[in-house]
Coordinates of N, CA, C and O in Angstrom, one line a residue:
M1 N 13.3 -12.1 10.2 CA 12.2 -12.7 9.5 C 12.7 -13.2 8.2 O 13.0 -12.9 7.7
Q2 N 10.9 -12.9 8.1 CA 11.1 -13.7 6.2 C 11.0 -12.8 4.8 O 11.3 -11.7 5.2
V3 N 11.7 -13.8 4.0 CA 12.1 -13.1 2.6 C 12.0 -13.8 1.5 O 11.7 -14.8 1.8
V4 N 11.6 -13.5 0.2 CA 10.9 -14.1 -0.8 C 12.0 -13.4 -2.3 O 12.7 -12.4 -1.9
I5 N 12.8 -14.6 -1.8 CA 13.9 -14.7 -3.0 C 13.8 -15.5 -4.3 O 12.8 -16.7 -4.5
A6 N 13.1 -14.9 -5.5 CA 12.9 -15.4 -7.1 C 14.2 -16.8 -7.4 O 14.9 -15.8 -7.4
L7 N 13.7 -17.4 -8.2 CA 14.9 -17.7 -9.1 C 14.9 -17.8 -10.2 O 13.4 -18.0 -10.8
G8 N 15.6 -18.3 -11.4 CA 15.4 -17.8 -12.8 C 16.9 -18.8 -13.9 O 17.8 -18.5 -12.6
S9 N 16.6 -19.3 -14.8 CA 17.8 -19.7 -15.2 C 17.0 -20.0 -17.1 O 15.5 -20.7 -16.1
N10 N 17.8 -20.3 -17.8 CA 18.0 -20.5 -19.1 C 18.3 -20.8 -19.7 O 18.3 -20.9 -20.6
L11 N 19.9 -21.1 -19.0 CA 20.6 -21.9 -19.2 C 21.0 -23.2 -18.2 O 21.4 -23.3 -17.4
G12 N 20.8 -24.1 -19.7 CA 21.7 -24.8 -19.1 C 20.8 -26.2 -18.1 O 19.6 -26.4 -19.6
E13 N 20.5 -26.8 -17.4 CA 19.2 -27.9 -17.3 C 18.9 -26.9 -15.8 O 19.6 -27.2 -14.7
S14 N 17.5 -26.1 -15.9 CA 17.7 -24.8 -15.3 C 16.8 -25.7 -14.4 O 16.8 -25.5 -13.2
L15 N 16.3 -26.8 -14.8 CA 15.1 -27.4 -12.8 C 16.2 -28.0 -12.2 O 15.9 -28.0 -10.7
T16 N 17.2 -28.5 -12.4 CA 18.3 -29.2 -12.0 C 19.1 -28.5 -11.0 O 19.1 -27.9 -10.3
T17 N 19.4 -26.7 -12.0 CA 19.8 -25.2 -11.1 C 19.1 -25.5 -10.3 O 19.3 -24.8 -9.1
L18 N 17.9 -24.2 -10.1 CA 16.8 -24.5 -9.3 C 16.6 -25.0 -8.1 O 17.0 -24.7 -7.3
E19 N 16.8 -26.7 -8.2 CA 17.1 -27.0 -7.5 C 18.5 -27.2 -6.9 O 18.0 -27.6 -5.2
Q20 N 19.2 -27.1 -7.5 CA 20.9 -27.4 -6.7 C 20.6 -25.8 -6.2 O 21.2 -25.6 -4.3
A21 N 20.7 -24.4 -7.2 CA 20.7 -23.8 -5.9 C 19.7 -23.7 -4.7 O 20.1 -22.8 -3.8
T22 N 18.5 -24.2 -4.4 CA 17.9 -24.0 -3.4 C 17.8 -24.7 -2.6 O 17.9 -24.4 -1.0
A23 N 19.3 -25.8 -2.4 CA 19.9 -26.5 -1.3 C 20.9 -25.3 -1.6 O 21.3 -25.3 0.1
A24 N 21.5 -25.1 -2.0 CA 22.2 -24.3 -1.3 C 22.0 -22.4 -0.5 O 23.2 -22.4 0.0
I25 N 20.9 -22.6 -0.9 CA 20.2 -21.0 0.0 C 20.3 -21.8 1.3 O 20.3 -20.8 2.9
N26 N 19.8 -23.3 1.9 CA 19.3 -23.8 2.1 C 20.2 -24.1 3.6 O 20.2 -24.2 4.7
N27 N 21.3 -24.1 2.6 CA 22.7 -23.9 3.4 C 23.3 -23.0 4.1 O 24.2 -23.1 4.6
L28 N 23.4 -22.0 3.2 CA 23.8 -20.8 3.8 C 23.5 -20.8 5.7 O 22.3 -20.3 5.8
P29 N 24.5 -19.7 6.0 CA 24.5 -19.8 7.7 C 23.1 -19.1 7.7 O 22.5 -18.1 7.1
H30 N 22.8 -19.3 8.7 CA 21.4 -18.3 9.2 C 20.8 -17.9 8.2 O 19.6 -17.4 8.1
V31 N 19.4 -19.1 7.3 CA 19.3 -19.3 6.4 C 18.6 -20.0 6.1 O 18.9 -21.1 6.3
T32 N 17.4 -20.1 6.2 CA 16.7 -21.4 6.2 C 15.5 -21.3 5.6 O 14.0 -19.7 5.9
V33 N 15.0 -22.5 4.2 CA 14.1 -22.4 3.2 C 12.4 -23.0 4.0 O 12.9 -23.9 4.3
L34 N 12.0 -21.9 4.0 CA 11.2 -22.0 4.3 C 9.6 -23.1 3.6 O 9.3 -24.0 4.1
K35 N 9.3 -22.2 2.4 CA 8.5 -23.2 1.3 C 9.3 -23.1 -0.1 O 9.5 -22.6 -0.6
T36 N 9.3 -23.6 -0.8 CA 9.6 -23.6 -2.0 C 7.6 -23.9 -3.3 O 7.5 -24.5 -3.2
A37 N 7.9 -22.6 -4.4 CA 6.8 -22.7 -5.4 C 7.3 -24.1 -6.3 O 8.6 -24.1 -5.9
P38 N 6.7 -23.8 -6.4 CA 6.4 -25.0 -7.8 C 7.5 -24.3 -9.1 O 7.7 -23.1 -8.8
C39 N 8.4 -24.9 -9.9 CA 8.9 -24.1 -10.6 C 8.1 -24.0 -11.9 O 6.7 -24.7 -12.6
Y40 N 8.0 -22.8 -13.2 CA 7.2 -22.9 -14.2 C 7.7 -21.9 -15.8 O 9.1 -21.6 -14.9
R41 N 8.0 -22.7 -16.5 CA 8.2 -22.0 -17.9 C 8.0 -20.6 -18.4 O 6.7 -20.9 -18.0
T42 N 8.6 -19.9 -17.8 CA 7.8 -18.4 -19.1 C 8.9 -18.3 -20.4 O 9.7 -18.6 -20.0
K43 N 7.9 -17.0 -20.7 CA 9.3 -16.4 -21.9 C 9.9 -15.0 -21.9 O 9.7 -14.7 -20.7
P44 N 11.1 -15.6 -21.8 CA 11.9 -14.5 -22.0 C 11.4 -12.3 -21.9 O 10.1 -12.5 -22.2
W45 N 11.4 -11.4 -21.0 CA 10.9 -10.9 -20.7 C 12.5 -9.5 -21.5 O 13.6 -10.0 -21.0
G46 N 12.4 -9.1 -22.1 CA 13.1 -7.6 -22.6 C 13.8 -7.7 -23.0 O 13.3 -7.7 -25.2
Y47 N 14.7 -9.1 -23.6 CA 15.8 -9.8 -24.5 C 14.6 -11.2 -25.1 O 14.9 -12.0 -24.2
L48 N 14.7 -11.2 -26.0 CA 13.4 -12.2 -26.4 C 14.0 -12.9 -27.6 O 13.7 -14.0 -27.1
D49 N 15.5 -12.8 -27.3 CA 16.4 -13.3 -28.9 C 17.0 -15.0 -27.4 O 17.8 -14.3 -27.4
Q50 N 15.8 -15.5 -27.2 CA 16.9 -16.2 -25.9 C 15.9 -17.3 -25.2 O 14.4 -17.3 -25.8
P51 N 16.2 -18.0 -24.7 CA 15.2 -19.9 -24.8 C 13.9 -19.6 -23.7 O 14.8 -17.9 -22.5
D52 N 13.1 -20.1 -23.4 CA 12.7 -20.0 -22.0 C 13.2 -20.5 -20.9 O 14.2 -20.4 -20.8
F53 N 12.0 -19.1 -20.0 CA 12.6 -19.3 -18.9 C 12.1 -20.5 -17.6 O 11.0 -20.3 -18.0
V54 N 13.3 -21.1 -16.2 CA 11.9 -21.7 -15.7 C 12.6 -20.9 -14.1 O 13.4 -20.2 -14.9
N55 N 11.1 -20.1 -13.8 CA 11.3 -19.9 -12.9 C 10.8 -20.0 -11.7 O 9.9 -21.1 -11.8
S56 N 10.8 -20.0 -10.4 CA 9.9 -20.1 -9.3 C 10.3 -19.3 -8.7 O 10.7 -18.0 -8.1
A57 N 9.9 -19.4 -6.7 CA 10.3 -18.5 -5.8 C 10.5 -19.4 -4.8 O 9.6 -20.7 -4.5
L58 N 11.1 -18.4 -3.4 CA 11.7 -19.3 -2.3 C 11.1 -18.1 -0.8 O 11.1 -16.8 -1.0
L59 N 9.9 -18.8 0.3 CA 10.0 -17.9 1.2 C 11.2 -18.6 2.1 O 10.7 -20.0 2.6
V60 N 12.0 -17.6 2.8 CA 13.1 -18.1 3.7 C 12.5 -17.2 4.9 O 12.1 -15.8 4.9
E61 N 13.4 -18.1 6.1 CA 13.5 -16.7 7.7 C 15.1 -16.5 7.3 O 16.1 -17.9 6.8
T62 N 15.0 -15.8 7.6 CA 16.1 -15.6 7.7 C 16.9 -14.7 8.8 O 15.7 -13.6 9.5
S63 N 17.8 -13.9 10.0 CA 18.3 -13.3 10.8 C 19.7 -12.4 10.1 O 20.1 -11.3 11.3
L64 N 20.0 -12.6 8.4 CA 20.8 -11.7 8.3 C 20.5 -10.2 8.1 O 19.2 -10.5 7.8
E65 N 21.5 -9.0 7.5 CA 21.2 -8.4 7.2 C 21.0 -8.5 5.9 O 21.1 -9.5 4.9
L66 N 19.7 -7.3 5.1 CA 18.9 -8.1 3.8 C 20.6 -7.3 2.6 O 20.9 -7.6 1.5
H67 N 21.2 -6.9 3.1 CA 22.6 -6.0 2.1 C 23.9 -7.9 2.7 O 24.4 -8.0 1.2
E68 N 24.0 -8.4 3.0 CA 25.0 -9.6 3.4 C 23.6 -10.9 2.6 O 24.9 -11.4 1.6
L69 N 22.8 -10.7 3.4 CA 22.4 -11.7 1.7 C 22.2 -11.5 0.8 O 22.2 -12.9 -0.5
Y70 N 21.5 -10.3 0.0 CA 22.5 -10.1 -1.8 C 23.4 -10.1 -1.7 O 23.6 -11.3 -2.8
R71 N 24.4 -10.5 -0.7 CA 25.8 -10.9 -1.3 C 26.4 -11.6 -1.7 O 26.8 -12.1 -2.1
Q72 N 25.7 -12.7 -1.0 CA 25.4 -13.5 0.0 C 25.0 -14.7 -1.8 O 25.6 -16.1 -2.5
L73 N 23.9 -14.0 -1.7 CA 23.1 -15.0 -3.2 C 24.0 -14.2 -4.9 O 23.3 -15.2 -5.8
A74 N 24.1 -13.3 -4.9 CA 25.2 -12.7 -5.9 C 26.1 -13.7 -6.1 O 26.4 -14.1 -7.2
Q75 N 26.8 -14.3 -4.8 CA 27.9 -15.7 -4.4 C 28.1 -16.7 -5.7 O 28.4 -17.2 -6.2
I76 N 26.0 -16.9 -5.2 CA 25.4 -18.6 -5.6 C 25.5 -18.3 -7.1 O 26.2 -19.3 -7.9
E77 N 25.7 -17.4 -7.1 CA 24.8 -17.3 -8.5 C 26.3 -17.1 -9.7 O 25.9 -17.8 -10.5
L78 N 27.0 -16.8 -8.5 CA 28.6 -16.6 -9.5 C 29.2 -18.3 -9.6 O 29.7 -18.8 -10.6
D79 N 29.5 -18.9 -8.2 CA 29.4 -20.2 -8.1 C 28.5 -21.3 -9.9 O 29.1 -22.3 -9.7
F80 N 27.4 -21.1 -10.3 CA 26.6 -21.7 -10.4 C 26.8 -20.8 -12.2 O 26.2 -21.3 -13.1
G81 N 28.1 -20.1 -12.4 CA 28.4 -19.1 -13.7 C 27.7 -18.5 -14.4 O 27.4 -18.2 -14.9
R82 N 27.0 -17.6 -13.4 CA 26.1 -16.8 -13.9 C 27.3 -15.8 -14.3 O 28.0 -15.2 -14.2
Q83 N 26.7 -15.3 -15.6 CA 27.9 -14.5 -16.7 C 26.3 -13.0 -17.3 O 25.6 -13.6 -17.3
R84 N 27.0 -11.8 -16.7 CA 26.3 -10.6 -16.5 C 27.0 -9.9 -18.0 O 26.9 -8.8 -18.2
L85 N 25.8 -10.4 -19.1 CA 27.0 -9.8 -20.6 C 26.0 -8.9 -21.1 O 26.7 -7.9 -21.6
F86 N 24.8 -9.1 -20.2 CA 24.3 -7.7 -21.2 C 23.2 -7.7 -20.7 O 22.1 -8.9 -19.7
K87 N 21.8 -6.9 -19.8 CA 20.6 -6.8 -19.1 C 19.7 -6.8 -20.3 O 18.8 -7.8 -21.1
N88 N 18.4 -8.8 -18.9 CA 17.9 -8.9 -19.2 C 18.1 -10.4 -20.4 O 17.3 -10.6 -20.6
G89 N 19.7 -10.5 -20.3 CA 19.6 -11.5 -21.3 C 20.6 -12.7 -20.2 O 19.4 -12.7 -20.0
P90 N 20.9 -14.0 -21.8 CA 20.7 -15.3 -21.0 C 21.0 -15.6 -19.9 O 22.3 -14.8 -19.5
R91 N 20.6 -16.8 -18.8 CA 21.9 -16.6 -17.9 C 21.4 -18.1 -17.4 O 20.5 -18.4 -17.2
T92 N 22.1 -19.0 -16.6 CA 21.9 -20.2 -15.5 C 21.9 -19.9 -14.6 O 20.8 -20.6 -13.8
L93 N 22.0 -18.9 -13.9 CA 21.0 -18.8 -12.7 C 20.3 -17.1 -12.0 O 21.9 -16.1 -12.3
D94 N 19.0 -16.6 -11.2 CA 19.4 -15.1 -11.3 C 18.8 -15.5 -10.5 O 17.4 -16.4 -9.8
L95 N 19.4 -14.5 -9.2 CA 18.7 -14.9 -7.7 C 18.0 -13.0 -7.4 O 19.0 -12.5 -7.7
D96 N 17.3 -13.3 -7.4 CA 16.8 -11.9 -6.9 C 16.3 -11.7 -5.4 O 14.9 -12.8 -5.2
L97 N 16.4 -10.5 -4.7 CA 16.0 -11.1 -3.2 C 14.2 -9.9 -3.8 O 14.5 -8.5 -4.4
I98 N 12.8 -10.2 -4.0 CA 11.5 -10.0 -4.6 C 11.0 -9.3 -3.0 O 10.1 -7.8 -3.4
W99 N 10.7 -9.0 -2.1 CA 10.0 -8.9 -1.5 C 10.5 -8.9 0.9 O 11.9 -10.3 0.7
A100 N 10.7 -8.6 1.7 CA 11.1 -8.9 3.2 C 10.0 -8.4 3.6 O 9.6 -7.3 3.9
E101 N 9.1 -8.5 4.8 CA 8.3 -8.7 5.8 C 9.0 -7.5 5.5 O 9.4 -6.8 6.2
D102 N 7.7 -6.0 5.7 CA 7.4 -5.5 6.5 C 8.8 -3.6 6.2 O 9.2 -3.2 7.1
T103 N 9.4 -4.5 5.3 CA 10.4 -3.8 4.6 C 10.6 -2.6 3.5 O 9.9 -3.4 2.3
K104 N 11.2 -1.3 3.6 CA 11.4 -0.7 2.6 C 13.3 -0.7 2.6 O 13.0 0.4 3.4
I105 N 13.5 -0.9 0.6 CA 15.2 -0.7 0.8 C 15.1 0.6 -0.9 O 14.1 -0.5 -1.4
N106 N 16.3 1.2 -0.3 CA 16.4 2.0 -1.8 C 17.7 2.8 -1.5 O 17.6 4.1 -1.3
D107 N 18.1 2.2 -2.4 CA 20.1 2.5 -2.0 C 20.6 2.5 -3.4 O 20.2 1.6 -3.7
A108 N 21.9 2.4 -3.6 CA 22.5 2.1 -5.0 C 22.7 1.0 -5.2 O 22.4 0.2 -6.4
Q109 N 22.4 -0.9 -4.0 CA 22.7 -1.7 -3.8 C 21.3 -2.0 -3.7 O 21.5 -3.2 -4.8
L110 N 20.6 -2.0 -3.5 CA 19.7 -2.7 -3.5 C 18.2 -2.2 -2.7 O 17.9 -1.0 -2.4
T111 N 17.5 -2.6 -3.9 CA 15.4 -2.1 -3.8 C 14.8 -4.0 -3.4 O 14.4 -4.2 -4.3
I112 N 14.3 -2.8 -2.2 CA 12.7 -3.8 -1.5 C 12.4 -3.1 -1.7 O 11.9 -2.9 -0.6
P113 N 10.9 -3.6 -1.9 CA 10.4 -4.6 -2.8 C 11.2 -4.5 -3.7 O 10.9 -3.3 -4.4
H114 N 11.1 -5.4 -4.4 CA 11.6 -5.7 -5.7 C 10.8 -4.3 -6.8 O 9.6 -4.9 -6.6
P115 N 11.5 -3.0 -7.2 CA 11.4 -2.3 -8.3 C 10.4 -2.6 -9.3 O 8.6 -1.8 -9.6
R116 N 10.7 -3.8 -10.4 CA 9.3 -4.2 -11.1 C 8.5 -5.7 -10.8 O 7.7 -6.5 -11.4
A117 N 8.5 -6.3 -10.1 CA 8.0 -7.3 -9.5 C 6.5 -7.3 -9.7 O 6.0 -8.3 -9.3
Q118 N 5.9 -6.2 -9.5 CA 4.7 -6.3 -8.9 C 3.7 -6.4 -10.5 O 2.5 -6.2 -10.8
E119 N 5.5 -6.3 -11.8 CA 4.5 -6.3 -13.0 C 4.8 -7.0 -14.6 O 4.6 -7.1 -15.0
R120 N 5.1 -8.7 -13.1 CA 6.0 -9.3 -13.6 C 5.2 -11.1 -13.3 O 5.7 -11.3 -13.2
A121 N 4.4 -11.1 -14.0 CA 4.1 -12.3 -14.2 C 5.0 -13.5 -13.3 O 4.4 -14.2 -12.7
F122 N 6.4 -13.9 -14.0 CA 6.5 -14.5 -13.9 C 7.8 -14.4 -11.9 O 8.1 -15.6 -11.8
V123 N 6.8 -12.8 -12.0 CA 8.0 -13.4 -10.7 C 5.8 -13.4 -9.5 O 6.6 -14.3 -8.7
L124 N 5.1 -13.6 -10.0 CA 4.0 -13.2 -8.3 C 3.8 -14.1 -8.8 O 2.9 -14.7 -7.5
V125 N 3.1 -14.9 -10.2 CA 2.6 -16.0 -9.6 C 3.2 -17.0 -8.7 O 3.2 -18.0 -8.5
P126 N 5.0 -17.0 -9.1 CA 5.7 -18.2 -7.9 C 5.4 -18.0 -6.2 O 4.7 -18.4 -5.7
M127 N 5.5 -16.2 -6.0 CA 5.2 -15.7 -5.1 C 3.5 -16.6 -4.4 O 3.5 -16.5 -3.5
C128 N 2.7 -16.8 -5.7 CA 0.9 -16.2 -6.0 C 1.1 -17.9 -4.8 O 0.5 -17.8 -3.6
A129 N 2.2 -18.5 -4.7 CA 1.7 -20.1 -5.0 C 2.7 -20.4 -3.3 O 1.7 -20.7 -2.5
L130 N 3.6 -19.2 -2.5 CA 3.5 -19.2 -2.1 C 3.4 -18.5 -0.8 O 3.0 -18.9 0.4
D131 N 2.4 -17.5 -0.6 CA 1.2 -16.8 0.7 C 0.7 -15.7 -1.3 O 1.0 -14.7 -1.1
P132 N -0.5 -16.3 -1.4 CA -0.6 -14.8 -1.9 C -1.7 -14.3 -0.9 O -1.5 -12.6 -1.6
K133 N -1.3 -14.0 -0.1 CA -1.1 -12.9 1.3 C -0.6 -11.7 1.5 O -0.3 -10.8 2.3
L134 N 0.8 -12.1 0.7 CA 2.1 -11.4 1.3 C 1.7 -9.9 0.9 O 0.8 -10.1 -0.4
T135 N 1.9 -9.3 2.1 CA 1.4 -7.5 1.1 C 3.1 -7.0 0.5 O 4.0 -7.1 1.2
F136 N 3.1 -5.8 -0.4 CA 3.8 -5.0 -0.8 C 3.3 -4.0 -0.2 O 3.1 -2.7 -0.5
P137 N 5.1 -3.5 0.3 CA 4.6 -2.0 2.1 C 3.9 -1.6 0.5 O 4.3 -0.2 1.1
D138 N 5.6 -0.7 -0.3 CA 5.1 0.3 -1.3 C 4.1 0.8 -1.5 O 3.1 1.1 -1.7
S139 N 3.0 -0.5 -2.0 CA 1.5 -0.4 -2.0 C 0.7 -0.8 -1.6 O -1.0 0.1 -1.9
G140 N 0.9 -1.8 -1.3 CA -0.6 -2.0 0.1 C -0.4 -2.9 0.0 O -2.2 -3.6 -0.1
R141 N -0.5 -3.8 -1.8 CA -1.5 -4.3 -2.3 C -0.9 -5.8 -2.2 O 0.6 -5.8 -1.8
T142 N -1.6 -7.0 -2.1 CA -1.2 -8.5 -1.1 C -0.5 -8.6 -3.0 O -0.5 -8.3 -3.9
V143 N 0.2 -9.7 -2.8 CA 0.2 -10.6 -4.5 C -0.5 -11.1 -5.3 O -0.2 -10.5 -6.5
Q144 N -2.0 -11.9 -4.8 CA -3.1 -11.9 -5.6 C -3.9 -10.8 -6.3 O -3.5 -10.9 -7.1
Q145 N -3.6 -9.2 -5.7 CA -3.8 -8.4 -5.6 C -3.1 -7.6 -7.6 O -3.7 -7.1 -8.0
A146 N -2.0 -7.5 -6.9 CA -1.0 -7.1 -7.8 C -1.6 -8.3 -9.1 O -1.2 -8.0 -10.2
L147 N -1.0 -9.4 -9.0 CA -1.2 -10.5 -10.1 C -2.3 -10.3 -11.1 O -2.6 -10.2 -12.2
S148 N -3.6 -10.7 -10.6 CA -5.2 -9.8 -10.3 C -4.8 -8.7 -11.7 O -6.0 -8.4 -12.6
A149 N -4.3 -7.7 -11.5 CA -4.2 -6.1 -11.9 C -3.3 -6.5 -13.7 O -3.7 -5.4 -14.0
L150 N -2.0 -8.0 -13.7 CA -2.0 -8.3 -14.6 C -2.9 -8.7 -15.5 O -3.7 -9.4 -15.9
P151 N -2.2 -8.1 -17.6 CA -3.1 -8.9 -17.9 C -3.4 -10.2 -18.0 O -2.5 -11.0 -18.0
Q152 N -4.7 -10.6 -18.1 CA -4.9 -12.4 -18.9 C -3.6 -12.9 -19.8 O -3.4 -14.1 -19.3
S153 N -3.2 -12.4 -20.1 CA -2.4 -12.7 -21.2 C -1.0 -12.8 -20.7 O -0.4 -14.2 -20.8
E154 N -0.6 -12.1 -19.7 CA 0.6 -12.3 -19.3 C 0.4 -13.3 -18.3 O 1.4 -14.1 -18.0
R155 N -0.8 -13.8 -17.3 CA -0.4 -14.4 -16.4 C -0.8 -15.8 -17.0 O -0.5 -16.9 -16.3
D156 N -1.8 -16.1 -18.1 CA -2.0 -17.4 -19.1 C -0.6 -17.7 -19.9 O 0.6 -18.2 -20.0
G157 N 1.6 -16.8 -19.3 CA 2.6 -17.0 -20.5 C 3.0 -17.7 -18.7 O 4.5 -18.0 -19.2
V158 N 3.0 -18.1 -17.7 CA 3.0 -19.0 -16.6 C 2.6 -20.1 -17.1 O 1.5 -20.3 -16.4
V159 N 3.9 -21.1 -17.1 CA 3.1 -22.6 -17.4 C 3.8 -23.0 -15.4 O 5.2 -23.3 -16.1
R160 N 2.9 -23.6 -15.1 CA 3.6 -24.8 -13.9 C 4.0 -25.9 -14.6 O 4.0 -26.1 -15.2
L161 N 5.5 -26.3 -14.3 CA 6.0 -27.2 -14.6 C 5.6 -28.3 -13.5 O 6.7 -29.5 -14.5
E162 N 6.1 -28.3 -12.4 CA 5.5 -29.9 -11.1 C 4.0 -29.6 -10.9 O 3.9 -28.4 -10.5
P163 N 3.6 -30.8 -10.5 CA 2.9 -30.1 -10.0 C 1.9 -30.6 -8.3 O 1.4 -29.5 -8.0
E164 N 3.8 -29.6 -7.7 CA 2.8 -29.6 -6.3 C 4.8 -28.6 -6.8 O 5.5 -30.0 -6.6
P165 N 4.5 -28.6 -4.8 CA 5.8 -27.8 -4.3 C 6.5 -28.4 -4.3 O 7.0 -29.4 -3.4
Q166 N 7.6 -28.5 -4.5 CA 9.4 -30.0 -4.2 C 9.1 -29.5 -3.1 O 9.5 -31.1 -2.4
S167 N 9.1 -28.6 -1.8 CA 9.3 -28.6 -0.6 C 9.1 -27.6 0.6 O 8.6 -26.7 -0.2
E168 N 7.8 -28.5 1.8 CA 7.6 -27.4 2.5 C 8.9 -26.6 3.0 O 9.3 -26.0 3.9
N169 N 9.4 -27.9 3.9 CA 10.9 -27.1 4.8 C 11.6 -28.8 4.3 O 12.0 -29.5 5.4
P170 N 13.5 -28.5 3.6 CA 13.8 -29.4 3.3 C 14.9 -29.6 4.5 O 14.5 -28.4 5.2
Q171 N 15.4 -30.6 4.4 CA 15.6 -30.7 4.9 C 17.5 -30.6 4.5 O 17.8 -30.5 4.2
R172 N 18.4 -29.5 5.8 CA 19.8 -29.1 5.9 C 21.0 -30.6 5.8 O 19.9 -31.0 6.4
S173 N 21.8 -30.4 4.5 CA 22.3 -32.1 4.4 C 23.6 -31.1 5.5 O 24.0 -29.8 5.9

């Protein structure tokens, strides 16, 4: 199954953190990174009194059950020093399951597609770089359609940091 994982960081060396987190995800058993979106600088959302974020996204192939993938991503966050002090607060690493092909889950642990993904340019812009035709099964909208529905001011707040995607298919180490 193909899955989109959003990555974010605004503490420490965020670009390095996202690069290392991508490698950690690619090294998970039964997970292969297929494509990496460029990194983008974005303003904080929710709690505003914190540094800007660096955001990206990964398209991965996995045979893991999605709740297990979620648990493994949470462990990677902890391995990178993630502390959940308060909602929308600063973080060394944030990994979110955003989308899984033709899949809808809504339980106490996991909601896919991510319930607010279609409202946030910092998620949609990197997803659009992966594949603008990915379709949200709950709304039937493509990533490009969801992004186009956002105000231009929100889209303009997502500034690309890298000229090219990091990798189309990174090698496992």
